[in-house]
Amino acid sequence: MNEILTSKKESIITSVKETFNDVGKVTLFAARFFTEVLKPPYEMKEFIKQCYVIGYKSLPLVTITGFIMGLVLTLQSRPTLAEFGAESWLPSMVALSLIREIAPVITALICAGKVSSGIGAELGSMKVTEQIDAMEVSAINPFKYLVVTRILATTLMIPLLVIYADGIGIMGGYVGININSDVNFYRYTSQVIESITFLDIFPALIKTFFFGFFIGMIGCYKGFNAANGTESVGKAANSAVVTASLSIFIIDMLAVQITDLFF
Amino acid sequence: MQEKPTTDTTPISKSEAPVIEIKDLYKSFGKNEVLKGVTFSVKKGENLVVLGKSGSGKSIAIKCLVGLVSADKGIINVFGTDITKLNNNELNEIRIRIGFLFQNAALYDSMSVRENLGFTLKRHAKDLSAEDLENRIIDVLESVGLGEAIDKMPSELSGGMRKRIGLARTLILKPEIILYDEPTTGLDTITSREISELMMEIQKKNKTSSIIITHDMPCAKRTSDRIIILKDGVIHIEGTYEELEKSEDEWVRSFFI
């Protein structure tokens, strides 16, 4: 019995040590990003390509999920609001919920699944097939070409995708309201715009930059440090999604606390 | 033929000054000691073939030469400079003068053949015009006999073609040293012979020095000026192909059967 307890204790200590070790490595990886990002040469062409891949190519997915978010939120909220005779608040409630919380978190999670795993698998496969080594022996900095461009692209594109998802979600809300009643589009948008203030948009937008940064950084870290063998490519992609998704919730929790403190 | 030359510290005369000189190289991964004091040199224009069983540290030795793997101990002189003491920028200056052909060619999957070759060239020959760049890519591709593959993607190439394109990519910066990591592995006999002949052509034309890691004995016979065999992390024996083929050591002879 004692032996089992001791071995369990040891395995817990080992996994805690490994977690701290990983956190340390990710921190060093992030620090390397900040030291490399300002140094020339700047890989503008690759950065623009990544913005296209990460931003533009995610539009269909974000459109569908954004629309469904707005529609479902409206349909689910209507009965509760109707009970209190507050149906007229539906546009404001949907818009605020979407902008402050639902659109940023859901869009970031969708992108963690699509973008972070994609980056993890791509860089992991490049590592395994020695393409990253090939860059290094050609005196080209693979970190600058592969990592810096991808992290910058996700940091810039995720906020833009969230803003787009906000708009699409609000349109979904309009469709949702019109399933059961007849609301004029002008009246709906006026009510939405009147209910939103700068303090609703600003903190929500700021946190999306952090979401984007972590989605890119975790994908790159997992791929760039993939072990040898094809199995590690799958592990890198899978681990990138899980870690990026978890970090989105942690950042969201911290962002809500900080917003409450300052705004 | 010399037995165990790892302790050989005979100075080399200036006219024979080596372009690569490795002394007492040690490298281990955890408890696994891969290199335990390897010493060898390569003269200008010489082709050195490295043989040894899988896992004997051949690839690690040449990866140490270009700084892909950092040595635990030892001196690695390339063009007279100990690369273990260089910072990354200084090491890159040396890397530009060395070509490295990876076992699976390591072509960039997301780029066409033209982009694979231009990727390195654009970053190191910034004064080249777009026309000169294109001409240089075409010239190098024609020198490996694959001018028509310029717009193909790596996924459209056969194993032999990938090796040739990989070789073209190393040649585009006109290296003085080429390191070949199993250049004929996974290829049929005819393609292996073609790649070996191409390596010799390149060596004659560009007067490069080479280290060739291989398990392919016909390739070793065609390309080697000298052969070293690694065993248990040290150099077991050194000599020409003909000398080693007639070695009294049965283990050495087993490579030539």
Coordinates of C-alpha atoms in Angstrom, one line a residue:
Chain A
M1 CA 0.0 0.0 0.0
N2 CA 2.8 2.3 1.0
E3 CA 4.7 1.5 -2.2
I4 CA 1.7 2.4 -4.3
L5 CA 1.3 5.7 -2.5
T6 CA 5.0 6.5 -2.9
S7 CA 5.0 5.7 -6.6
K8 CA 1.8 7.9 -7.1
K9 CA 3.5 10.7 -5.1
E10 CA 6.6 10.4 -7.3
S11 CA 4.6 10.4 -10.5
I12 CA 2.7 13.5 -9.4
I13 CA 6.0 15.3 -8.5
T14 CA 7.4 14.3 -11.9
S15 CA 4.4 15.6 -13.8
V16 CA 4.4 18.9 -11.8
K17 CA 8.2 19.2 -12.5
E18 CA 7.5 18.6 -16.2
T19 CA 4.7 21.2 -16.3
F20 CA 7.0 23.8 -14.8
N21 CA 9.8 22.8 -17.2
D22 CA 7.4 23.2 -20.1
V23 CA 6.2 26.6 -18.8
G24 CA 9.9 27.7 -18.6
K25 CA 10.6 26.5 -22.1
V26 CA 7.5 28.3 -23.5
T27 CA 8.5 31.5 -21.7
L28 CA 12.0 31.3 -23.3
F29 CA 10.4 30.6 -26.7
A30 CA 8.3 33.7 -26.2
A31 CA 11.3 35.7 -25.1
R32 CA 13.1 34.7 -28.2
F33 CA 10.2 35.9 -30.3
F34 CA 10.4 39.3 -28.7
T35 CA 14.1 39.6 -29.3
E36 CA 13.9 38.4 -33.0
V37 CA 10.8 40.3 -34.0
L38 CA 12.4 43.7 -34.2
K39 CA 15.7 42.6 -35.8
P40 CA 16.0 42.8 -39.6
P41 CA 15.6 41.1 -42.1
Y42 CA 11.8 41.3 -42.1
E43 CA 10.1 38.4 -43.8
M44 CA 7.2 40.5 -45.2
K45 CA 6.3 38.2 -48.0
E46 CA 5.9 35.2 -45.6
F47 CA 4.0 37.3 -43.1
I48 CA 1.5 38.4 -45.7
K49 CA 1.1 34.8 -46.9
Q50 CA 0.5 33.7 -43.3
C51 CA -2.1 36.5 -42.9
Y52 CA -3.9 35.2 -45.9
V53 CA -3.7 31.6 -44.8
I54 CA -4.7 32.3 -41.2
G55 CA -7.2 35.1 -41.8
Y56 CA -8.8 34.8 -45.2
K57 CA -8.9 31.0 -45.2
S58 CA -10.6 31.0 -41.8
L59 CA -13.4 33.2 -43.0
P60 CA -15.9 30.5 -44.1
L61 CA -15.6 28.7 -40.7
V62 CA -15.8 31.9 -38.7
T63 CA -18.8 33.0 -40.8
I64 CA -20.8 29.8 -40.2
T65 CA -20.0 29.7 -36.4
G66 CA -20.5 33.4 -35.9
F67 CA -23.9 33.3 -37.6
I68 CA -25.0 30.2 -35.6
M69 CA -23.7 31.8 -32.3
G70 CA -26.0 34.9 -32.9
L71 CA -29.0 32.9 -34.0
V72 CA -28.9 30.3 -31.2
L73 CA -28.2 32.9 -28.5
T74 CA -31.2 34.9 -29.7
L75 CA -33.5 31.8 -29.9
Q76 CA -32.4 30.5 -26.5
S77 CA -32.6 33.9 -24.7
R78 CA -36.0 34.9 -26.1
P79 CA -38.2 32.7 -23.8
T80 CA -36.4 33.9 -20.6
L81 CA -36.7 37.5 -21.6
A82 CA -40.3 37.0 -22.6
E83 CA -41.1 35.8 -19.1
F84 CA -40.1 39.2 -17.7
G85 CA -41.6 41.1 -20.6
A86 CA -38.2 42.2 -21.7
E87 CA -38.2 41.0 -25.3
S88 CA -37.3 44.4 -26.5
W89 CA -33.9 44.1 -24.8
L90 CA -33.1 41.1 -27.0
P91 CA -30.9 43.0 -29.6
S92 CA -28.9 44.7 -26.9
M93 CA -28.4 41.6 -24.9
V94 CA -27.3 39.5 -27.9
A95 CA -24.9 42.2 -29.1
L96 CA -23.3 42.7 -25.7
S97 CA -23.0 39.0 -25.0
L98 CA -21.4 38.5 -28.4
I99 CA -19.0 41.4 -28.3
R100 CA -17.9 41.1 -24.7
E101 CA -17.5 37.3 -24.4
I102 CA -19.0 34.8 -26.8
A103 CA -17.6 35.9 -30.2
P104 CA -14.0 36.4 -28.9
V105 CA -13.9 33.1 -27.0
I106 CA -15.7 30.9 -29.6
T107 CA -13.7 32.4 -32.5
A108 CA -10.5 31.9 -30.6
L109 CA -11.4 28.3 -29.8
I110 CA -12.3 27.7 -33.5
C111 CA -9.0 29.2 -34.5
A112 CA -7.1 27.2 -31.9
G113 CA -8.5 24.1 -33.5
K114 CA -7.9 25.1 -37.1
V115 CA -4.8 27.4 -36.9
S116 CA -2.8 26.2 -33.9
S117 CA -3.1 22.6 -34.9
G118 CA -2.2 23.5 -38.5
I119 CA 0.9 25.4 -37.5
G120 CA 1.9 22.6 -35.1
A121 CA 1.5 19.9 -37.7
E122 CA 3.2 22.0 -40.4
L123 CA 6.3 22.9 -38.4
G124 CA 6.4 19.5 -36.8
S125 CA 6.5 17.8 -40.2
M126 CA 9.2 20.3 -41.3
K127 CA 11.2 19.4 -38.2
V128 CA 10.9 15.7 -38.7
T129 CA 11.8 15.9 -42.4
E130 CA 14.9 18.1 -41.6
Q131 CA 13.5 21.1 -43.5
I132 CA 14.1 23.3 -40.5
D133 CA 17.7 22.0 -40.3
A134 CA 18.1 22.6 -44.0
M135 CA 17.2 26.3 -43.5
E136 CA 19.6 26.5 -40.6
V137 CA 22.6 25.1 -42.6
S138 CA 21.8 27.5 -45.4
A139 CA 22.4 30.3 -42.9
I140 CA 18.7 31.3 -42.8
N141 CA 17.1 31.9 -39.4
P142 CA 14.2 29.4 -39.3
F143 CA 12.8 30.9 -36.2
K144 CA 12.5 34.3 -37.9
Y145 CA 11.1 32.9 -41.1
L146 CA 8.7 30.3 -39.6
V147 CA 7.9 31.4 -36.1
V148 CA 8.0 35.2 -36.0
T149 CA 5.8 35.5 -39.2
R150 CA 3.2 33.0 -37.9
I151 CA 2.9 34.5 -34.4
L152 CA 2.6 38.0 -35.9
A153 CA 0.0 36.8 -38.3
T154 CA -2.2 35.2 -35.7
T155 CA -1.8 38.2 -33.3
L156 CA -3.1 40.5 -36.1
M157 CA -5.6 38.2 -37.7
I158 CA -7.5 36.7 -34.7
P159 CA -8.7 40.2 -33.6
L160 CA -9.9 40.9 -37.1
L161 CA -11.7 37.6 -37.3
V162 CA -13.4 38.3 -33.9
I163 CA -14.6 41.7 -35.2
Y164 CA -15.9 40.0 -38.3
A165 CA -17.6 37.3 -36.1
D166 CA -19.2 40.0 -34.0
G167 CA -20.8 41.5 -37.1
I168 CA -21.9 38.1 -38.4
G169 CA -23.2 37.1 -35.0
I170 CA -25.3 40.3 -34.7
M171 CA -26.7 39.5 -38.2
G172 CA -27.5 36.0 -36.9
G173 CA -29.3 37.6 -34.0
Y174 CA -31.4 39.7 -36.4
V175 CA -32.5 36.5 -38.3
G176 CA -33.2 34.8 -34.9
I177 CA -35.5 37.7 -33.8
N178 CA -37.3 37.7 -37.1
I179 CA -38.2 34.0 -36.9
N180 CA -40.8 34.7 -34.2
S181 CA -41.5 38.4 -34.8
D182 CA -41.1 41.1 -37.4
V183 CA -38.4 43.6 -36.5
N184 CA -37.2 46.3 -38.9
F185 CA -33.4 46.0 -39.7
Y186 CA -32.9 49.7 -39.1
R187 CA -34.5 49.5 -35.7
Y188 CA -32.6 46.4 -34.8
T189 CA -29.2 47.9 -35.7
S190 CA -30.0 51.2 -34.0
Q191 CA -30.8 49.4 -30.8
V192 CA -27.6 47.4 -31.1
I193 CA -25.4 50.4 -31.7
E194 CA -27.1 52.4 -28.9
S195 CA -26.4 49.7 -26.4
I196 CA -22.7 49.3 -27.2
T197 CA -20.1 51.5 -25.5
F198 CA -16.4 51.9 -25.9
L199 CA -15.9 50.0 -22.7
D200 CA -17.7 47.0 -24.1
I201 CA -15.5 46.9 -27.2
F202 CA -12.0 47.9 -26.0
P203 CA -11.3 45.3 -23.3
A204 CA -12.8 42.5 -25.5
L205 CA -10.6 43.6 -28.4
I206 CA -7.5 43.8 -26.3
K207 CA -7.9 40.2 -25.1
T208 CA -8.2 38.9 -28.6
F209 CA -4.6 40.1 -29.4
F210 CA -3.5 37.9 -26.5
F211 CA -5.6 35.0 -27.8
G212 CA -4.0 35.4 -31.2
F213 CA -0.5 35.6 -29.8
F214 CA -0.9 32.5 -27.7
I215 CA -2.6 30.5 -30.5
G216 CA 0.4 31.3 -32.8
M217 CA 3.0 30.8 -30.1
I218 CA 1.8 27.5 -28.8
G219 CA 1.3 26.1 -32.3
C220 CA 4.8 27.2 -33.3
Y221 CA 6.4 26.0 -30.0
K222 CA 4.8 22.5 -30.3
G223 CA 5.8 22.1 -34.0
F224 CA 9.3 23.6 -33.6
N225 CA 10.1 21.3 -30.8
A226 CA 8.6 18.1 -32.2
A227 CA 10.7 15.0 -31.6
N228 CA 11.9 12.8 -34.4
G229 CA 9.4 10.5 -36.1
T230 CA 6.1 10.9 -37.8
E231 CA 4.2 10.1 -34.6
S232 CA 5.4 13.3 -33.0
V233 CA 3.7 15.4 -35.8
G234 CA 0.3 14.2 -34.7
K235 CA 1.3 14.7 -31.1
A236 CA 2.5 18.3 -31.8
A237 CA -0.8 19.1 -33.6
N238 CA -3.0 17.6 -30.9
S239 CA -1.0 19.1 -28.0
A240 CA -1.1 22.5 -29.7
V241 CA -5.0 22.5 -29.8
V242 CA -5.3 21.4 -26.2
T243 CA -2.8 23.8 -24.8
A244 CA -4.0 26.7 -26.9
S245 CA -7.6 26.1 -25.9
L246 CA -6.7 25.9 -22.3
S247 CA -4.7 29.1 -22.5
I248 CA -7.6 30.9 -24.1
F249 CA -9.8 30.1 -21.1
I250 CA -7.1 31.2 -18.7
I251 CA -6.5 34.5 -20.5
D252 CA -10.2 35.1 -20.6
M253 CA -10.5 34.6 -16.9
L254 CA -7.6 37.0 -16.2
A255 CA -9.0 39.5 -18.7
V256 CA -12.4 39.5 -17.0
Q257 CA -10.7 40.2 -13.6
I258 CA -8.5 42.9 -15.0
T259 CA -11.5 44.5 -16.8
D260 CA -13.5 44.5 -13.6
L261 CA -10.6 46.2 -11.8
F262 CA -10.0 49.0 -14.2
F263 CA -13.3 49.6 -16.1
Chain B
M1 CA 46.3 1.9 -43.8
Q2 CA 46.3 3.2 -40.2
E3 CA 44.7 1.5 -37.3
K4 CA 42.9 3.7 -34.7
P5 CA 44.2 7.1 -35.9
T6 CA 42.2 8.9 -33.2
T7 CA 45.4 9.7 -31.3
D8 CA 47.3 10.8 -34.4
T9 CA 48.4 14.4 -33.9
T10 CA 51.0 14.7 -36.7
P11 CA 51.0 18.3 -37.9
I12 CA 49.9 18.8 -41.5
S13 CA 52.2 20.8 -43.8
K14 CA 50.8 24.2 -45.0
S15 CA 50.4 23.0 -48.6
E16 CA 48.3 20.1 -47.4
A17 CA 46.4 22.3 -44.9
P18 CA 43.0 20.7 -44.3
V19 CA 39.7 22.5 -44.9
I20 CA 38.1 20.4 -42.2
E21 CA 39.9 19.3 -39.1
I22 CA 38.1 17.5 -36.2
K23 CA 40.1 16.7 -33.0
D24 CA 38.9 14.7 -30.1
L25 CA 35.2 15.2 -30.8
Y26 CA 32.8 14.0 -28.0
K27 CA 29.1 13.9 -28.1
S28 CA 26.6 12.1 -25.9
F29 CA 22.8 12.2 -25.6
G30 CA 22.0 11.5 -22.0
K31 CA 23.8 8.3 -21.1
N32 CA 24.3 7.3 -24.7
E33 CA 27.9 8.3 -25.7
V34 CA 27.8 8.6 -29.5
L35 CA 31.2 10.1 -30.3
K36 CA 34.1 9.3 -27.9
G37 CA 37.1 11.2 -29.3
V38 CA 36.8 11.3 -33.0
T39 CA 39.7 12.8 -34.9
F40 CA 40.0 13.2 -38.7
S41 CA 40.7 15.8 -41.4
V42 CA 39.7 16.5 -45.0
K43 CA 42.1 18.2 -47.4
K44 CA 41.1 20.6 -50.1
G45 CA 39.6 18.8 -53.1
E46 CA 39.5 15.5 -51.2
N47 CA 36.5 13.1 -50.9
L48 CA 36.3 11.4 -47.5
V49 CA 33.8 8.6 -47.1
V50 CA 32.6 7.7 -43.6
L51 CA 31.3 4.2 -43.0
G52 CA 30.0 2.6 -39.9
K53 CA 27.0 0.7 -38.6
S54 CA 23.7 2.6 -38.1
G55 CA 23.8 4.6 -34.9
S56 CA 27.6 4.8 -34.9
G57 CA 27.5 8.6 -34.9
K58 CA 28.4 9.3 -38.6
S59 CA 25.5 11.8 -39.1
I60 CA 26.1 13.4 -35.7
A61 CA 29.7 14.1 -36.6
I62 CA 28.8 16.0 -39.8
K63 CA 25.9 17.8 -38.0
C64 CA 28.5 19.0 -35.5
L65 CA 30.5 20.4 -38.4
V66 CA 27.8 22.8 -39.4
G67 CA 26.6 23.6 -35.8
L68 CA 23.3 21.7 -36.1
V69 CA 24.4 19.7 -33.1
S70 CA 26.7 21.2 -30.5
A71 CA 29.7 19.1 -29.5
D72 CA 30.3 18.3 -25.9
K73 CA 34.0 18.5 -26.3
G74 CA 36.6 18.8 -29.0
I75 CA 37.9 21.1 -31.7
I76 CA 36.1 21.5 -35.1
N77 CA 38.2 23.6 -37.4
V78 CA 36.5 24.5 -40.7
F79 CA 38.6 26.8 -43.1
G80 CA 41.0 27.2 -40.1
T81 CA 38.3 28.5 -37.7
D82 CA 37.2 26.6 -34.7
I83 CA 33.4 26.8 -35.2
T84 CA 32.7 25.7 -31.6
K85 CA 33.9 29.2 -30.5
L86 CA 31.8 31.2 -33.0
N87 CA 28.5 33.1 -32.4
N88 CA 25.6 32.5 -34.6
N89 CA 26.4 35.2 -37.2
E90 CA 30.0 34.1 -37.5
L91 CA 28.9 30.5 -37.9
N92 CA 26.5 31.6 -40.7
E93 CA 29.4 33.0 -42.6
I94 CA 31.0 29.5 -42.5
R95 CA 27.7 27.8 -43.3
I96 CA 27.3 29.7 -46.5
R97 CA 30.5 28.1 -47.7
I98 CA 29.3 24.6 -46.9
G99 CA 26.6 22.6 -48.7
F100 CA 24.7 19.9 -46.9
L101 CA 22.7 17.2 -48.7
F102 CA 20.2 15.6 -46.3
Q103 CA 19.3 11.9 -46.4
N104 CA 15.8 12.7 -47.8
A105 CA 16.9 15.9 -49.5
A106 CA 14.8 18.0 -47.1
L107 CA 13.2 20.0 -49.9
Y108 CA 10.7 22.7 -48.7
D109 CA 7.4 21.0 -49.3
S110 CA 5.4 24.2 -49.7
M111 CA 7.7 25.7 -52.4
S112 CA 8.2 24.8 -56.0
V113 CA 11.7 23.7 -57.2
R114 CA 12.3 27.3 -58.4
E115 CA 11.4 28.7 -55.0
N116 CA 13.4 26.0 -53.2
L117 CA 16.5 27.1 -55.1
G118 CA 15.8 30.8 -55.0
F119 CA 14.9 30.8 -51.3
T120 CA 18.5 30.6 -50.2
L121 CA 20.0 32.5 -53.1
K122 CA 17.8 35.6 -52.7
R123 CA 18.8 35.9 -49.0
H124 CA 22.6 35.6 -49.6
A125 CA 23.0 37.2 -53.1
K126 CA 20.9 40.3 -52.6
D127 CA 22.7 42.2 -55.4
L128 CA 21.5 39.7 -58.0
S129 CA 18.8 41.0 -60.4
A130 CA 15.7 38.9 -61.0
E131 CA 17.0 37.9 -64.4
D132 CA 20.4 36.8 -63.0
L133 CA 18.7 34.9 -60.2
E134 CA 16.5 33.0 -62.7
N135 CA 19.6 32.3 -64.9
R136 CA 21.5 30.9 -62.0
I137 CA 18.6 28.7 -60.9
I138 CA 18.3 27.3 -64.5
D139 CA 22.1 26.8 -64.7
V140 CA 22.3 24.8 -61.5
L141 CA 19.2 22.8 -62.4
E142 CA 20.7 21.9 -65.8
S143 CA 24.0 20.9 -64.1
V144 CA 22.1 18.2 -62.2
G145 CA 20.1 17.3 -65.4
L146 CA 16.7 18.5 -64.2
G147 CA 16.1 21.8 -66.1
E148 CA 12.5 20.7 -66.9
A149 CA 11.6 20.3 -63.2
I150 CA 11.8 24.0 -62.4
D151 CA 8.0 24.5 -61.9
K152 CA 7.3 21.2 -60.2
M153 CA 6.5 20.8 -56.5
P154 CA 8.6 18.4 -54.4
S155 CA 5.6 16.0 -54.1
E156 CA 5.7 15.5 -57.9
L157 CA 9.3 14.4 -57.8
S158 CA 10.7 10.8 -57.6
G159 CA 13.3 9.9 -55.0
G160 CA 16.2 10.3 -57.4
M161 CA 14.9 13.7 -58.6
R162 CA 14.5 14.9 -55.1
K163 CA 18.2 14.0 -54.4
R164 CA 19.3 15.9 -57.5
I165 CA 17.2 18.9 -56.6
G166 CA 18.6 18.8 -53.1
L167 CA 22.1 18.7 -54.6
A168 CA 21.2 21.6 -56.9
R169 CA 20.0 23.6 -53.8
T170 CA 23.3 23.0 -52.1
L171 CA 25.3 24.0 -55.2
I172 CA 23.4 27.3 -55.8
L173 CA 25.7 29.1 -53.3
K174 CA 28.8 27.6 -54.8
P175 CA 30.0 25.8 -51.7
E176 CA 33.7 24.8 -51.1
I177 CA 32.7 21.8 -49.0
I178 CA 29.8 19.5 -49.5
L179 CA 28.5 17.1 -46.8
Y180 CA 26.5 14.2 -48.1
D181 CA 24.3 12.3 -45.6
E182 CA 23.5 9.0 -47.2
P183 CA 23.1 10.4 -50.8
T184 CA 22.0 7.2 -52.4
T185 CA 19.9 5.6 -49.6
G186 CA 16.5 4.4 -50.9
L187 CA 17.4 4.6 -54.5
D188 CA 17.6 1.9 -57.1
T189 CA 21.0 0.7 -58.4
I190 CA 21.0 2.7 -61.6
T191 CA 19.8 6.0 -59.9
S192 CA 22.4 5.4 -57.1
R193 CA 25.1 5.1 -59.8
E194 CA 23.9 8.3 -61.5
I195 CA 23.9 10.2 -58.3
S196 CA 27.4 9.0 -57.4
E197 CA 28.6 10.0 -60.9
L198 CA 26.9 13.4 -60.5
M199 CA 28.8 13.9 -57.2
M200 CA 32.1 13.2 -58.9
E201 CA 31.3 15.5 -61.8
I202 CA 30.5 18.3 -59.3
Q203 CA 33.7 17.6 -57.4
K204 CA 35.8 17.8 -60.6
K205 CA 34.0 20.9 -61.9
N206 CA 33.9 22.9 -58.7
K207 CA 36.9 21.4 -56.9
T208 CA 34.9 20.9 -53.8
S209 CA 36.0 18.9 -50.7
S210 CA 33.4 16.4 -49.5
I211 CA 32.5 14.2 -46.6
I212 CA 30.2 11.4 -47.8
I213 CA 28.3 9.2 -45.3
T214 CA 27.0 6.1 -47.0
H215 CA 26.2 2.4 -46.6
D216 CA 26.3 2.0 -50.4
M217 CA 29.7 0.4 -51.2
P218 CA 29.6 1.0 -55.0
C219 CA 29.0 4.7 -54.1
A220 CA 31.9 4.6 -51.7
K221 CA 34.1 2.9 -54.3
R222 CA 33.3 5.5 -57.0
T223 CA 33.5 8.6 -54.8
S224 CA 36.2 8.0 -52.1
D225 CA 39.7 9.2 -52.0
R226 CA 39.9 8.0 -48.5
I227 CA 37.6 6.0 -46.2
I228 CA 37.2 6.1 -42.4
I229 CA 35.1 3.5 -40.5
L230 CA 33.5 4.5 -37.2
K231 CA 33.0 1.9 -34.4
D232 CA 32.0 2.4 -30.8
G233 CA 32.3 6.2 -31.1
V234 CA 35.9 6.3 -32.4
I235 CA 37.6 5.8 -35.8
H236 CA 38.3 2.1 -36.1
I237 CA 40.3 2.2 -39.2
E238 CA 41.3 4.5 -42.1
G239 CA 42.6 3.9 -45.6
T240 CA 41.7 3.8 -49.3
Y241 CA 39.0 1.6 -50.6
E242 CA 41.5 -0.9 -52.0
E243 CA 43.4 -1.0 -48.7
L244 CA 40.4 -1.6 -46.5
E245 CA 38.9 -4.2 -48.9
K246 CA 42.0 -6.3 -48.2
S247 CA 42.1 -5.6 -44.5
E248 CA 43.0 -8.4 -42.1
D249 CA 40.2 -7.3 -39.8
E250 CA 37.2 -9.4 -40.6
W251 CA 34.7 -6.8 -39.3
V252 CA 36.2 -4.2 -41.7
R253 CA 36.1 -6.7 -44.6
S254 CA 32.4 -7.4 -43.9
F255 CA 31.5 -3.9 -45.2
F256 CA 33.0 -4.9 -48.6
I257 CA 31.1 -8.2 -49.1

